[in-house]
Coordinates of C-alpha atoms and ligand atoms in Angstrom, one line a residue:
X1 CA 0.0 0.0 0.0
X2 CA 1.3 3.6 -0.6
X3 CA 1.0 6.4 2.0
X4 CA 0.3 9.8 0.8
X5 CA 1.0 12.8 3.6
X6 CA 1.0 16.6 3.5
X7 CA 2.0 18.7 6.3
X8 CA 5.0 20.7 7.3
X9 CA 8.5 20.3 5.7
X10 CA 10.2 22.5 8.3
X11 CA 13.2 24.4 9.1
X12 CA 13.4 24.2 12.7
X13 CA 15.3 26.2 15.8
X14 CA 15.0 24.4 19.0
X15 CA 15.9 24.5 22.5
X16 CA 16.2 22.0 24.9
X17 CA 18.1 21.7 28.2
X18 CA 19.8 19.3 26.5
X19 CA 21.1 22.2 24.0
X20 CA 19.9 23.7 21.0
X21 CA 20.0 23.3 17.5
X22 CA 19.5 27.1 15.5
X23 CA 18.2 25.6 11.7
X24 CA 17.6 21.8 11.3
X25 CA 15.6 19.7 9.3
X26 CA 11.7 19.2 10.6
X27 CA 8.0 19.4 10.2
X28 CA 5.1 17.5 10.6
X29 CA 5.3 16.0 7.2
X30 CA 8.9 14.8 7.7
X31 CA 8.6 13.3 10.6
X32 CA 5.4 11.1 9.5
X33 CA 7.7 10.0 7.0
X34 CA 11.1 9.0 8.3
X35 CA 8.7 6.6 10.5
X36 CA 6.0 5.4 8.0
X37 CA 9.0 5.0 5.7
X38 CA 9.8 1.7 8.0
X39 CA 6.6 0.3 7.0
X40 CA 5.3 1.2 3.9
X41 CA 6.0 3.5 0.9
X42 CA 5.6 7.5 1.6
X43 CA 4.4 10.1 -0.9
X44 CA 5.6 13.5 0.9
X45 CA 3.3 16.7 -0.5
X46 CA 3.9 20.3 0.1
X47 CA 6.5 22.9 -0.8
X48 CA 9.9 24.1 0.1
X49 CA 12.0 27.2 -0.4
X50 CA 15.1 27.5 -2.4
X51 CA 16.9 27.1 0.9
X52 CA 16.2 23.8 1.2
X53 CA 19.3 21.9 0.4
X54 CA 20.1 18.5 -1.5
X55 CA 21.0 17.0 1.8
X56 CA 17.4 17.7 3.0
X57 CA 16.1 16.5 0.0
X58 CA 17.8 13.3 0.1
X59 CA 16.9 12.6 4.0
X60 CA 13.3 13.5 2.9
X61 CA 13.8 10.3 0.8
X62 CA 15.4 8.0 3.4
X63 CA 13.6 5.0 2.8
X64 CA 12.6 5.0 -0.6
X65 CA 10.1 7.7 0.2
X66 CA 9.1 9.6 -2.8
X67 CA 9.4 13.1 -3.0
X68 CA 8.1 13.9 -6.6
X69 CA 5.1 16.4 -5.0
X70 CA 7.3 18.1 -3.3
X71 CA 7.6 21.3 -5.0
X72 CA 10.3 23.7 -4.5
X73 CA 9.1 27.3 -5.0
X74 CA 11.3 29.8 -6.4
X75 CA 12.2 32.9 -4.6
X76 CA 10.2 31.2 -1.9
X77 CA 11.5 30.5 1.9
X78 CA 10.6 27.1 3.6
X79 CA 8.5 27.0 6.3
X80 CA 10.4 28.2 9.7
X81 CA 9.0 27.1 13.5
X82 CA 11.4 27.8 16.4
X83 CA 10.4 26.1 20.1
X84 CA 11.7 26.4 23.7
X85 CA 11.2 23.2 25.8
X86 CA 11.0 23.7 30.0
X87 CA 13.4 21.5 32.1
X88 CA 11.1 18.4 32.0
X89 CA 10.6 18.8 28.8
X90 CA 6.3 18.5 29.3
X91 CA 5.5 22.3 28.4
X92 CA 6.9 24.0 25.3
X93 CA 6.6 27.5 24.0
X94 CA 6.4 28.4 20.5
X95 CA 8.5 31.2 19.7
X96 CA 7.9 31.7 16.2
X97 CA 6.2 30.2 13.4
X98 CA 6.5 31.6 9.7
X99 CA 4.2 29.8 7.2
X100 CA 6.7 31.2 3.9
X101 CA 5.6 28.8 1.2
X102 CA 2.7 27.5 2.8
X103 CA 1.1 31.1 2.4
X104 CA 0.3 30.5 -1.2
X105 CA 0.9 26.8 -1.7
X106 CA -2.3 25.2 -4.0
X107 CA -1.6 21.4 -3.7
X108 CA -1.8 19.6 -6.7
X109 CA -1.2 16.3 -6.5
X110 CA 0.2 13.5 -9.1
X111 CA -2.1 10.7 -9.8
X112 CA 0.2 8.5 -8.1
X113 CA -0.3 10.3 -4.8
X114 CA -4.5 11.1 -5.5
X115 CA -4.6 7.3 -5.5
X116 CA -2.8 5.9 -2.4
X117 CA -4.9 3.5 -0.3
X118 CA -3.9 5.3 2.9
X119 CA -4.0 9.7 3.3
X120 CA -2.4 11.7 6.8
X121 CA -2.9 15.2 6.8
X122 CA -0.4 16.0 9.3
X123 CA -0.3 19.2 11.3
X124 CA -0.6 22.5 8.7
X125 CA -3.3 24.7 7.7
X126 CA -6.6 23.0 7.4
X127 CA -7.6 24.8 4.6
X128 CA -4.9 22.8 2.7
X129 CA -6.1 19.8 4.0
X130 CA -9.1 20.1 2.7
X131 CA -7.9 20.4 -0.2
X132 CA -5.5 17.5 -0.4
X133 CA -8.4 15.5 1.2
X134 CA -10.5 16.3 -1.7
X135 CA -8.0 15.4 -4.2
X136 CA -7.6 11.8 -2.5
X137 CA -11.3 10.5 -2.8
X138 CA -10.4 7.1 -3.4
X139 CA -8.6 6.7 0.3
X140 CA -9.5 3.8 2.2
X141 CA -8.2 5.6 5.4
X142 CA -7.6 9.0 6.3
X143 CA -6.3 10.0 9.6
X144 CA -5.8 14.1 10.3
X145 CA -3.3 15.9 13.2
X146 CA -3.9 19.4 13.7
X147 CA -2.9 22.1 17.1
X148 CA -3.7 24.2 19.1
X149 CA -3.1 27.3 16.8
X150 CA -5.3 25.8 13.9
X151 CA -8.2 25.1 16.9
X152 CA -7.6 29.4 17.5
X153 CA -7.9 31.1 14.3
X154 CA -9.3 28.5 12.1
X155 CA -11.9 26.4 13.6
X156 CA -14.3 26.1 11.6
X157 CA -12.1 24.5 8.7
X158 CA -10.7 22.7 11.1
X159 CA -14.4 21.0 12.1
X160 CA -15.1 20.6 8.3
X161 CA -12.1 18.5 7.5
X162 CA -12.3 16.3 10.9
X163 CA -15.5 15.3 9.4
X164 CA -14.2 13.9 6.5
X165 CA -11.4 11.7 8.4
X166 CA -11.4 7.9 9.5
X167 CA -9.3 9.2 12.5
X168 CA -8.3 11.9 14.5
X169 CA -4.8 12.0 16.2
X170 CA -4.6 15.0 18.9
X171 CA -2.5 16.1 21.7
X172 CA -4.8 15.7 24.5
X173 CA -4.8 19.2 26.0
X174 CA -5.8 20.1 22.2
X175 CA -8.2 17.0 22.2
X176 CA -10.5 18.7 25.4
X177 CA -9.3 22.2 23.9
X178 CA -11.1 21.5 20.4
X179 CA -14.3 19.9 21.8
X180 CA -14.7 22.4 25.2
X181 CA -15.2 18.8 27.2
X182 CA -12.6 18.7 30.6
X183 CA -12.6 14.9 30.3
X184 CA -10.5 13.0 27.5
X185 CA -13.5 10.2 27.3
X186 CA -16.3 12.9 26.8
X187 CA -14.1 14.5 24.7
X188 CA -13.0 11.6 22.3
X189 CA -16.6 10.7 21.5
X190 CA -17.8 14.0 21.0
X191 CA -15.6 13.7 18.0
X192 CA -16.5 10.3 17.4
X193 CA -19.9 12.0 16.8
X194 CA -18.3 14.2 14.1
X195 CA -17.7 11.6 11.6
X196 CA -14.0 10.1 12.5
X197 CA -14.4 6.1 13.6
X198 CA -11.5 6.3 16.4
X199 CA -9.5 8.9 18.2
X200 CA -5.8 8.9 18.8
X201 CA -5.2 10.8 22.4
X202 CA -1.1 12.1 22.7
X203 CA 0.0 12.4 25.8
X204 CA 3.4 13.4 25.5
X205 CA 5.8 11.0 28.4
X206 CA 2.4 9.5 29.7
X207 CA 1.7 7.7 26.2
X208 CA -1.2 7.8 24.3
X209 CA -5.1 6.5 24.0
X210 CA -6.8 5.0 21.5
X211 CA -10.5 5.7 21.9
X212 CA -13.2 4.2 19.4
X213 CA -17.1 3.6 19.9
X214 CA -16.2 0.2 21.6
X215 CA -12.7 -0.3 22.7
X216 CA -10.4 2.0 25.1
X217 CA -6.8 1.4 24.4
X218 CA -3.8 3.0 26.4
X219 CA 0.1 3.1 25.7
X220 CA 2.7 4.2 28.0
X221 CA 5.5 5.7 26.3
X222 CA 8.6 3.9 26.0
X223 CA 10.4 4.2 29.2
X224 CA 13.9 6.0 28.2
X225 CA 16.4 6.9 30.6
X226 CA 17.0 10.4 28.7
X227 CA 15.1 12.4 26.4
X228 CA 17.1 14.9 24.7
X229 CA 14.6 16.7 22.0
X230 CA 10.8 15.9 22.3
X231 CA 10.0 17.8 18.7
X232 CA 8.0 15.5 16.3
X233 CA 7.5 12.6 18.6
X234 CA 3.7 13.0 17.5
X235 CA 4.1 13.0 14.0
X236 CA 6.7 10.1 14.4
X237 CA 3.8 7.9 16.8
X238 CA 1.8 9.0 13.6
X239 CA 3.9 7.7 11.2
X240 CA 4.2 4.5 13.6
X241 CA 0.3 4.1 14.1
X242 CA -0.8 4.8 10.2
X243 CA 2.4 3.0 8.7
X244 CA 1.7 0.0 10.4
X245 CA -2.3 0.3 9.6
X246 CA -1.5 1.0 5.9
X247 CA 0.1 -2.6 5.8
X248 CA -3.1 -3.8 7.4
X249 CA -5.6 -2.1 5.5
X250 CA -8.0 -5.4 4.9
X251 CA -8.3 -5.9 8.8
X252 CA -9.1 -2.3 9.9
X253 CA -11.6 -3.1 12.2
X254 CA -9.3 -5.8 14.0
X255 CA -9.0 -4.4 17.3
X256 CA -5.3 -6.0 17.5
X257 CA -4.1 -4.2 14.2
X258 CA -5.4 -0.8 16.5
X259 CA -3.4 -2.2 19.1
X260 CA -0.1 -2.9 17.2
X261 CA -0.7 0.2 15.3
X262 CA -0.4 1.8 18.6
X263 CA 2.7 -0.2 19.3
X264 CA 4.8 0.8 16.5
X265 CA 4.2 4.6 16.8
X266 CA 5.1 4.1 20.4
X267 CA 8.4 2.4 19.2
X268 CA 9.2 4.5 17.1
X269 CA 8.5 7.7 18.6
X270 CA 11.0 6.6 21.1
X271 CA 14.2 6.8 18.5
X272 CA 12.5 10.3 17.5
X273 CA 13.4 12.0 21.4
X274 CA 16.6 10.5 21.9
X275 CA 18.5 13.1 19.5
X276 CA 18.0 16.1 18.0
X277 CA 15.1 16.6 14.8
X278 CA 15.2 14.1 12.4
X279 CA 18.6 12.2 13.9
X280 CA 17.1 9.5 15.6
X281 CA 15.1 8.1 12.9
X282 CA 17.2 8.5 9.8
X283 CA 19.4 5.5 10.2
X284 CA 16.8 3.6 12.4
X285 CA 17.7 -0.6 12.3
X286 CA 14.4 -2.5 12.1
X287 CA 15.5 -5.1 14.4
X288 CA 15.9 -2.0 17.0
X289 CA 11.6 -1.3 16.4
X290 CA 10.9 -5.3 16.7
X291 CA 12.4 -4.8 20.1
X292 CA 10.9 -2.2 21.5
X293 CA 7.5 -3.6 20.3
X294 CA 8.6 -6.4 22.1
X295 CA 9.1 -4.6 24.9
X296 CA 5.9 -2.7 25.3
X297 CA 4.3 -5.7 24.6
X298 CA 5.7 -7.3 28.3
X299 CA 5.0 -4.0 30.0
X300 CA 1.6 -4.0 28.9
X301 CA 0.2 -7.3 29.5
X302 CA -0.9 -9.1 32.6
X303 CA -2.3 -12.2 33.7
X304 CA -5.5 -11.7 35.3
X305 CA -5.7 -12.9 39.3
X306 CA -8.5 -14.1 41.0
X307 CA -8.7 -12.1 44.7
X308 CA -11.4 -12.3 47.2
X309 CA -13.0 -8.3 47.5
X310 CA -15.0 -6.9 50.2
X311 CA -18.5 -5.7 49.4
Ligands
AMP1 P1 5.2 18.1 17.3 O1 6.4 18.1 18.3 O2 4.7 16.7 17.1 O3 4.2 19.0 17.7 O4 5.7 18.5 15.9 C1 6.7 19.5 15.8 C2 6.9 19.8 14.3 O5 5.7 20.5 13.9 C3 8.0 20.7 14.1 O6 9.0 20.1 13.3 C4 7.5 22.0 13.4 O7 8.2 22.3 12.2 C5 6.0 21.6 13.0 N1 5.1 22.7 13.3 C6 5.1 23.5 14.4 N2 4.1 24.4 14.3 C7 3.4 24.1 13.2 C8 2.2 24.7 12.5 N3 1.6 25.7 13.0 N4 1.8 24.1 11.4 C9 2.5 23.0 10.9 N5 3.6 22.5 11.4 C10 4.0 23.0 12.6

């Protein structure tokens, strides 16, 4: 199956008390697919500026991933987001965000990418995902990140295109944000309500939630000893969760393909924070990701005990 995505291709500046890094490679778009790219063939979409190098170009393609709709605009300036992280890393401030060729970008798609089995519109302007979503009618699953900003100045959009989405993947915070519902489970199906058949909680270190009309599934995240750069772990657990769903496309409704979905964008988010941007996941070895399923496969199950309870 072939993956098509559009979102952010990103020059980012980023702070950490790890350090800092003034101009490397990110975006939403990028980081979906360094991590579908372990799974399944990517189609990236959007555009870049002229100061986005070879070198980018080429780790854009890591994988195989194909990067014929991505357009480099002339003149143009790629998209720019700078973040400051706090000391345990669980609150970030966005410093600045300049939308450059994103401003005026009209997506127009190859056939190749109109026709993949399997759409994410990661994190960018819902107006353009709209647009990509319309181009893609043929999609056997669609799955949509957005943020906080997109939830402030351009809600309604926002609501249109959620309705036209197998799934929703939010940070949770945005999740109760979006739906004006304090509690994640209230929250989840109100959007369940809005067209989208499950909901994909992030909850930063705590893991993440699947939530559909029958099932409740929960993830820690991996247990790592350091973090050093938290930026695109979402989009990487999307990559992860989609990737692995794209390969399964005939058993959608399998609650264990959910499941295992969840696993591998758990895995793999995990390389993501250990270095800086796009480090981690460029020369990822698969048998590293088969082990750290593994792993949160242990931590997650239990045997069921019988124990006498007090009424
Ligand atoms: P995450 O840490 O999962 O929120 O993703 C961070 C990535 O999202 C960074 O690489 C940024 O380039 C990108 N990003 C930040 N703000 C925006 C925005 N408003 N629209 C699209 N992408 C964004």
């Amino acid at each position: 199956m072939s993956i098509t995505v559009v979102g952010s291709i990103a020059f980012d500046a980023v702070e950490t008390p790890f350090g800092q890094r003034d101009r490397m490679l990110g975006g939403a778009a990028t980081h979906f697919a360094l991590a579908a790219s372990v799974l399944d063939q990517v189609r990236i979409v959007g555009p870049v500026g002229d100061d986005f190098g070879d070198e980018e170009m080429a780790i854009l393609q890591t994988r195989g991933s194909n990067v014929d709709d991505v357009e480099r605009v002339a003149g143009g300036r790629t998209f720019f987001w700078k973040g400051k992280y706090g000391w345990d890393l669980n609150t970030r401030d966005t410093l600045d965000t300049q939308l450059n060729v994103f401003e005026h970008f009209q997506p127009k798609l190859s056939e190749d990418s109109q026709n993949a089995d399997v759409l994410f519109l990661a994190n960018i302007q819902p107006g353009l995902q709209l647009q990509v979503r319309e181009q893609c009618e043929a999609a056997r699953f669609v799955a949509l990140d957005s943020m906080n900003l997109w939830i402030d100045i351009a809600r309604d959009e926002l609501l249109d295109i959620i309705g036209r989405v197998d799934c929703l993947v939010l940070n949770d915070e945005e999740l109760r944000q979006l739906t004006e519902k304090p509690n994640l489970i209230s929250a989840a199906h109100a959007v369940l309500e809005w067209g989208p058949s499950m909901v994909v909680a992030k909850q930063g270190e705590y893991g993440s939630a699947l939530i559909t009309a029958d099932d409740f599934f929960a993830l820690p995240a991996y247990p790592l000893h350091q973090v050093v750069d938290p930026t695109g772990a979402g989009d990487t657990f999307a990559g992860g969760f989609v990737g692995f769903i794209a390969k399964h496309i005939d058993q959608l409704h399998d609650h264990e393909v959910l499941r295992n979905a969840m696993a591998y964008g758990t895995a793999l988010a995990s390389f993501n924070v250990e270095q800086f941007g796009t480090e981690g996941l460029q020369d990822i070895e698969a048998s590293a990701v088969r082990e750290r399923v593994d792993d949160l496969w242990r931590f997650a199950r239990f045997e069921r005990m019988e124990v006498a309870l007090v009424d």
